[in-house]
Amino acid sequence: MSNKLEQLKAMTDVVADTGDIEAIARFTPQDATTNPSLILKAAALPQYSKLISDIVSSSLKDRSNPELLQRAATQLAVEIGAEITKLVPGKVSTEVDARLSFNTAAMINEGRRIVELYQAKGIDKRRLLIKIASTWEGIEAAKVLEQEGIECNLTLLFSLMQAAACAEAGATLISPFVGRILDWHLAHGATPANADEDPGVQSVSAIYSYYKQHGYQTIVMGASFRNCGEIEALAGCDRLTISPALLSELKDDSGTLPRRLTPDMAFTPHAKLATSETDFRWAMNEDAMATEKLAEGIRAFAADQVKLESLLREWK
């Protein structure tokens, strides 16, 4: 029998959640996702040192200029993404600066700029997903970019309302965060006995069900896994983005992996949600977990963006 990773690939598009080229080559995923935290980790790898030196020497004439530092950090994310496109047949996700998460116009402009940087390297926009935080402003930015033919990955997603609004906006893909939802519930006293009781797993299952019931084409890509049990409980989801450590665990496991989600399975009916700005903001106000984890995620990605810019500023 094939290992669990190969079994999973037969029912779900497997995506590597890393900027490590060697890990991507080892696990042969369909797509790959990056974010500021992963780019920061990748920047510490020896194989990227010359790349960073080249960016610093060509793009950072004034290392005290905040705009130049931000642009250099974006250039680094694109350069790493370009290397990844050589290893995956599908798409690479590159994230918009999290500090722009509440500025629709700025996110639109940054998304366009990321695409232009890739196109300057000969990489077609069909190979790309622009990652944007699932704030109301981010969803509005994605709506505009999608209308321009720039596909988006709405990230830091923790609620059905966020998912519904993303689908109505025509987003290509969403990344609901399984592990971070579990983290919140554990911190508030929950003790799920197994993966089926895991609130992160339940959230993604509900979003998948809602999309299939209402005929949305937006892809559901579970993300932020804490263990292989969560992954196995979502086997059959459209896509799953998985860290190298968990990909390795799946590859080393020769047990049977049954499919858990299918588009035609019997789901609990769920009425279509109203997704106006007022509806969205009220639903988020009522959902402490989604509000807190969204804000926390934006802060963490913004902090790593600053660290990345500091690395470039101090590079020798």
Short mmCIF file of C-alpha atoms in Angstrom, two decimals:
data_model
loop_
_atom_site.label_atom_id
_atom_site.label_comp_id
_atom_site.label_asym_id
_atom_site.label_seq_id
_atom_site.Cartn_x
_atom_site.Cartn_y
_atom_site.Cartn_z
CA MET A 1 0.00 0.00 0.00
CA SER A 2 1.21 3.53 -0.77
CA ASN A 3 2.04 5.88 2.09
CA LYS A 4 -0.50 8.35 3.43
CA LEU A 5 1.01 11.26 1.52
CA GLU A 6 0.50 9.46 -1.79
CA GLN A 7 -3.01 8.44 -0.75
CA LEU A 8 -3.80 12.05 0.16
CA LYS A 9 -2.50 13.29 -3.20
CA ALA A 10 -4.98 10.96 -4.92
CA MET A 11 -7.94 12.83 -3.40
CA THR A 12 -6.64 16.31 -2.49
CA ASP A 13 -4.22 18.76 -4.11
CA VAL A 14 -1.28 18.83 -1.70
CA VAL A 15 0.48 22.17 -1.27
CA ALA A 16 3.81 22.75 0.46
CA ASP A 17 3.66 25.40 3.18
CA THR A 18 7.29 26.53 3.01
CA GLY A 19 9.88 28.62 1.19
CA ASP A 20 12.49 25.84 1.46
CA ILE A 21 13.26 24.71 -2.08
CA GLU A 22 14.88 21.46 -0.97
CA ALA A 23 11.78 20.47 1.02
CA ILE A 24 9.55 21.29 -1.95
CA ALA A 25 11.70 19.17 -4.27
CA ARG A 26 11.57 16.29 -1.78
CA PHE A 27 7.77 16.13 -1.46
CA THR A 28 6.72 17.12 -5.03
CA PRO A 29 3.57 19.09 -4.11
CA GLN A 30 1.10 20.54 -6.61
CA ASP A 31 1.47 24.13 -5.36
CA ALA A 32 3.41 26.04 -2.70
CA THR A 33 2.46 28.81 -0.30
CA THR A 34 4.68 31.40 1.36
CA ASN A 35 4.13 34.21 3.85
CA PRO A 36 6.42 36.74 5.59
CA SER A 37 7.21 34.25 8.37
CA LEU A 38 8.19 31.54 5.89
CA ILE A 39 10.21 33.97 3.75
CA LEU A 40 12.05 35.09 6.90
CA LYS A 41 12.92 31.46 7.68
CA ALA A 42 13.93 30.82 4.08
CA ALA A 43 16.20 33.88 4.09
CA ALA A 44 18.33 32.17 6.75
CA LEU A 45 19.06 29.23 4.42
CA PRO A 46 22.55 29.24 2.80
CA GLN A 47 21.18 28.76 -0.71
CA TYR A 48 19.56 32.20 -0.60
CA SER A 49 22.57 34.24 0.58
CA LYS A 50 23.74 35.26 -2.91
CA LEU A 51 20.17 36.15 -3.86
CA ILE A 52 19.88 38.45 -0.85
CA SER A 53 23.26 40.03 -1.57
CA ASP A 54 22.18 40.76 -5.13
CA ILE A 55 18.92 42.37 -4.00
CA VAL A 56 20.67 44.49 -1.38
CA SER A 57 23.33 45.72 -3.80
CA SER A 58 20.89 46.50 -6.61
CA SER A 59 17.81 47.75 -4.73
CA LEU A 60 18.99 49.17 -1.42
CA LYS A 61 21.20 52.16 -2.18
CA ASP A 62 19.69 53.88 0.86
CA ARG A 63 19.17 51.32 3.62
CA SER A 64 17.45 53.87 5.85
CA ASN A 65 14.61 54.38 3.35
CA PRO A 66 11.49 52.49 4.60
CA GLU A 67 9.91 52.37 1.14
CA LEU A 68 13.04 50.86 -0.43
CA LEU A 69 13.26 48.29 2.37
CA GLN A 70 9.64 47.25 1.84
CA ARG A 71 10.20 46.97 -1.90
CA ALA A 72 13.35 44.92 -1.38
CA ALA A 73 11.49 42.55 0.94
CA THR A 74 8.79 42.10 -1.70
CA GLN A 75 11.47 41.52 -4.33
CA LEU A 76 12.99 38.80 -2.13
CA ALA A 77 9.60 37.10 -1.73
CA VAL A 78 9.18 37.17 -5.51
CA GLU A 79 12.70 35.85 -6.15
CA ILE A 80 12.08 32.93 -3.78
CA GLY A 81 8.65 32.39 -5.33
CA ALA A 82 10.23 32.35 -8.78
CA GLU A 83 12.60 29.59 -7.69
CA ILE A 84 9.63 27.63 -6.33
CA THR A 85 7.78 27.88 -9.66
CA LYS A 86 10.56 25.73 -11.15
CA LEU A 87 9.66 22.91 -8.74
CA VAL A 88 5.85 22.88 -8.66
CA PRO A 89 3.53 22.42 -11.64
CA GLY A 90 0.84 24.64 -10.15
CA LYS A 91 0.67 27.97 -8.37
CA VAL A 92 2.82 29.83 -5.87
CA SER A 93 1.21 32.10 -3.28
CA THR A 94 2.99 35.35 -2.41
CA GLU A 95 1.66 37.53 0.39
CA VAL A 96 0.87 41.22 0.41
CA ASP A 97 2.52 43.16 3.26
CA ALA A 98 0.32 42.53 6.32
CA ARG A 99 0.70 46.18 7.36
CA LEU A 100 -1.62 47.04 4.45
CA SER A 101 -4.42 44.77 5.70
CA PHE A 102 -6.88 47.62 6.31
CA ASN A 103 -6.09 49.64 3.18
CA THR A 104 -7.95 48.36 0.14
CA ALA A 105 -6.26 50.61 -2.43
CA ALA A 106 -2.78 49.83 -1.10
CA MET A 107 -3.42 46.08 -1.23
CA ILE A 108 -4.67 46.34 -4.81
CA ASN A 109 -1.54 48.27 -5.83
CA GLU A 110 0.77 45.86 -4.01
CA GLY A 111 -0.94 42.86 -5.59
CA ARG A 112 -0.47 44.38 -9.03
CA ARG A 113 3.18 45.14 -8.24
CA ILE A 114 3.88 41.57 -7.14
CA VAL A 115 2.42 40.30 -10.42
CA GLU A 116 4.53 42.79 -12.39
CA LEU A 117 7.69 41.64 -10.60
CA TYR A 118 6.94 38.03 -11.49
CA GLN A 119 6.10 38.93 -15.09
CA ALA A 120 9.44 40.75 -15.37
CA LYS A 121 11.02 37.37 -14.61
CA GLY A 122 8.96 35.69 -17.33
CA ILE A 123 6.43 34.09 -14.96
CA ASP A 124 2.81 34.29 -16.07
CA LYS A 125 0.21 35.50 -13.60
CA ARG A 126 -1.65 32.21 -14.08
CA ARG A 127 1.10 30.63 -11.95
CA LEU A 128 0.41 33.01 -9.06
CA LEU A 129 -1.92 33.55 -6.15
CA ILE A 130 -1.76 36.87 -4.31
CA LYS A 131 -2.24 36.25 -0.59
CA ILE A 132 -4.32 38.83 1.25
CA ALA A 133 -5.64 38.87 4.82
CA SER A 134 -9.39 38.19 5.07
CA THR A 135 -10.29 41.58 6.51
CA TRP A 136 -13.25 43.36 4.93
CA GLU A 137 -10.74 45.64 3.17
CA GLY A 138 -8.72 42.63 1.99
CA ILE A 139 -11.79 40.93 0.56
CA GLU A 140 -12.70 44.13 -1.29
CA ALA A 141 -9.16 44.30 -2.69
CA ALA A 142 -9.39 40.70 -3.84
CA LYS A 143 -12.67 41.45 -5.61
CA VAL A 144 -10.95 44.11 -7.73
CA LEU A 145 -7.84 42.02 -8.43
CA GLU A 146 -9.93 39.00 -9.45
CA GLN A 147 -11.85 41.18 -11.89
CA GLU A 148 -8.47 42.10 -13.40
CA GLY A 149 -7.54 38.44 -13.80
CA ILE A 150 -5.22 38.34 -10.79
CA GLU A 151 -6.12 35.31 -8.69
CA CYS A 152 -6.13 35.66 -4.92
CA ASN A 153 -5.62 33.48 -1.84
CA LEU A 154 -7.56 34.93 1.10
CA THR A 155 -5.61 33.99 4.20
CA LEU A 156 -5.97 34.34 7.98
CA LEU A 157 -9.50 33.02 7.65
CA PHE A 158 -11.23 31.77 10.81
CA SER A 159 -14.99 31.96 10.25
CA LEU A 160 -17.82 30.96 7.95
CA MET A 161 -18.70 34.63 7.48
CA GLN A 162 -15.20 35.41 6.20
CA ALA A 163 -15.47 32.40 3.88
CA ALA A 164 -18.90 33.43 2.60
CA ALA A 165 -17.76 37.00 1.90
CA CYS A 166 -14.67 35.71 0.06
CA ALA A 167 -16.80 33.46 -2.13
CA GLU A 168 -19.21 36.30 -2.94
CA ALA A 169 -16.21 38.43 -3.89
CA GLY A 170 -15.11 35.79 -6.39
CA ALA A 171 -11.88 34.82 -4.62
CA THR A 172 -10.05 31.97 -6.31
CA LEU A 173 -9.00 30.33 -3.04
CA ILE A 174 -9.31 30.67 0.73
CA SER A 175 -6.96 29.41 3.46
CA PRO A 176 -8.94 28.62 6.63
CA PHE A 177 -6.51 28.14 9.53
CA VAL A 178 -7.14 24.87 11.33
CA GLY A 179 -4.42 24.85 13.98
CA ARG A 180 -4.83 28.45 15.08
CA ILE A 181 -8.53 27.87 15.70
CA LEU A 182 -7.60 24.88 17.85
CA ASP A 183 -4.99 26.99 19.68
CA TRP A 184 -7.66 29.53 20.67
CA HIS A 185 -10.06 26.91 21.95
CA LEU A 186 -7.34 25.10 23.91
CA ALA A 187 -6.37 28.40 25.51
CA HIS A 188 -10.01 28.83 26.53
CA GLY A 189 -10.34 25.44 28.20
CA ALA A 190 -11.50 23.15 25.38
CA THR A 191 -10.14 19.58 25.28
CA PRO A 192 -11.22 17.88 22.03
CA ALA A 193 -10.90 14.11 22.37
CA ASN A 194 -10.01 13.50 18.72
CA ALA A 195 -9.61 15.17 15.34
CA ASP A 196 -13.34 15.00 14.60
CA GLU A 197 -13.97 17.16 17.68
CA ASP A 198 -11.17 19.58 16.75
CA PRO A 199 -12.88 22.99 16.24
CA GLY A 200 -10.46 23.86 13.43
CA VAL A 201 -11.36 20.69 11.56
CA GLN A 202 -15.06 21.35 12.16
CA SER A 203 -14.71 24.90 10.84
CA VAL A 204 -13.08 23.82 7.57
CA SER A 205 -15.61 20.99 7.13
CA ALA A 206 -18.45 23.49 7.59
CA ILE A 207 -16.94 25.91 5.07
CA TYR A 208 -16.39 23.09 2.55
CA SER A 209 -20.01 22.00 3.07
CA TYR A 210 -21.33 25.56 2.66
CA TYR A 211 -19.41 26.09 -0.58
CA LYS A 212 -20.54 22.81 -2.12
CA GLN A 213 -24.18 23.34 -1.12
CA HIS A 214 -24.33 26.80 -2.68
CA GLY A 215 -22.26 26.05 -5.76
CA TYR A 216 -19.32 28.36 -5.07
CA GLN A 217 -16.22 27.71 -7.17
CA THR A 218 -13.82 29.19 -4.60
CA ILE A 219 -11.25 26.57 -3.58
CA VAL A 220 -11.04 25.57 0.09
CA MET A 221 -7.44 25.00 1.17
CA GLY A 222 -7.07 23.98 4.81
CA ALA A 223 -3.93 25.47 6.40
CA SER A 224 -2.03 25.84 9.66
CA PHE A 225 -2.05 22.25 10.85
CA ARG A 226 -0.83 21.19 14.28
CA ASN A 227 -0.80 17.43 13.66
CA CYS A 228 -1.48 14.78 11.03
CA GLY A 229 -4.78 13.89 12.67
CA GLU A 230 -6.21 17.23 11.53
CA ILE A 231 -4.98 16.60 7.99
CA GLU A 232 -6.42 13.09 7.86
CA ALA A 233 -9.80 14.34 9.14
CA LEU A 234 -9.94 16.70 6.13
CA ALA A 235 -8.77 14.20 3.49
CA GLY A 236 -10.68 15.02 0.31
CA CYS A 237 -10.78 18.78 0.90
CA ASP A 238 -10.02 20.70 -2.31
CA ARG A 239 -6.46 21.49 -1.21
CA LEU A 240 -4.40 21.27 1.96
CA THR A 241 -1.21 23.25 2.55
CA ILE A 242 1.14 21.33 4.82
CA SER A 243 4.49 22.02 6.48
CA PRO A 244 7.53 19.86 5.55
CA ALA A 245 7.54 18.23 9.01
CA LEU A 246 3.96 16.98 8.63
CA LEU A 247 4.51 16.03 4.98
CA SER A 248 7.37 13.87 6.22
CA GLU A 249 5.14 12.21 8.84
CA LEU A 250 2.53 11.40 6.21
CA LYS A 251 5.17 10.02 3.87
CA ASP A 252 6.51 7.73 6.59
CA ASP A 253 3.06 6.36 7.48
CA SER A 254 1.88 3.37 5.44
CA GLY A 255 -1.55 3.10 7.10
CA THR A 256 -4.86 3.47 5.28
CA LEU A 257 -6.19 6.98 4.72
CA PRO A 258 -9.97 7.07 4.07
CA ARG A 259 -11.55 10.00 2.27
CA ARG A 260 -13.54 12.20 4.65
CA LEU A 261 -14.86 15.01 2.43
CA THR A 262 -16.50 14.70 -0.99
CA PRO A 263 -18.44 17.32 -2.99
CA ASP A 264 -21.58 15.18 -3.14
CA MET A 265 -21.72 13.96 0.46
CA ALA A 266 -24.82 14.67 2.55
CA PHE A 267 -24.26 17.92 4.44
CA THR A 268 -26.31 19.64 7.10
CA PRO A 269 -28.22 22.35 5.17
CA HIS A 270 -27.03 25.91 5.79
CA ALA A 271 -28.87 28.98 4.53
CA LYS A 272 -26.90 31.42 2.43
CA LEU A 273 -25.40 34.20 4.55
CA ALA A 274 -25.88 37.90 3.88
CA THR A 275 -22.40 39.34 3.34
CA SER A 276 -22.74 43.11 3.26
CA GLU A 277 -20.10 45.12 5.11
CA THR A 278 -22.52 45.59 7.99
CA ASP A 279 -23.28 41.86 8.15
CA PHE A 280 -19.58 41.02 7.98
CA ARG A 281 -18.48 43.42 10.68
CA TRP A 282 -21.28 42.40 13.03
CA ALA A 283 -20.56 38.69 12.58
CA MET A 284 -16.87 39.28 13.28
CA ASN A 285 -17.77 41.36 16.33
CA GLU A 286 -19.81 38.43 17.64
CA ASP A 287 -17.03 35.91 16.96
CA ALA A 288 -14.28 36.51 19.53
CA MET A 289 -12.09 33.69 18.21
CA ALA A 290 -12.13 34.88 14.59
CA THR A 291 -11.59 38.52 15.56
CA GLU A 292 -8.73 37.77 17.96
CA LYS A 293 -6.94 35.28 15.68
CA LEU A 294 -7.26 37.55 12.63
CA ALA A 295 -5.74 40.48 14.53
CA GLU A 296 -3.04 38.27 16.07
CA GLY A 297 -2.14 36.81 12.68
CA ILE A 298 -1.84 40.23 11.06
CA ARG A 299 0.38 41.45 13.91
CA ALA A 300 2.62 38.37 13.66
CA PHE A 301 3.04 38.62 9.89
CA ALA A 302 3.68 42.36 10.16
CA ALA A 303 6.33 41.74 12.83
CA ASP A 304 8.08 39.20 10.61
CA GLN A 305 7.90 41.62 7.69
CA VAL A 306 9.74 44.16 9.86
CA LYS A 307 12.32 41.51 10.83
CA LEU A 308 12.82 40.67 7.16
CA GLU A 309 13.39 44.33 6.33
CA SER A 310 15.85 44.59 9.25
CA LEU A 311 17.73 41.58 7.89
CA LEU A 312 18.04 43.30 4.52
CA ARG A 313 19.05 46.62 6.09
CA GLU A 314 21.82 44.98 8.12
CA TRP A 315 23.00 42.50 5.45
CA LYS A 316 26.77 42.38 4.94
#
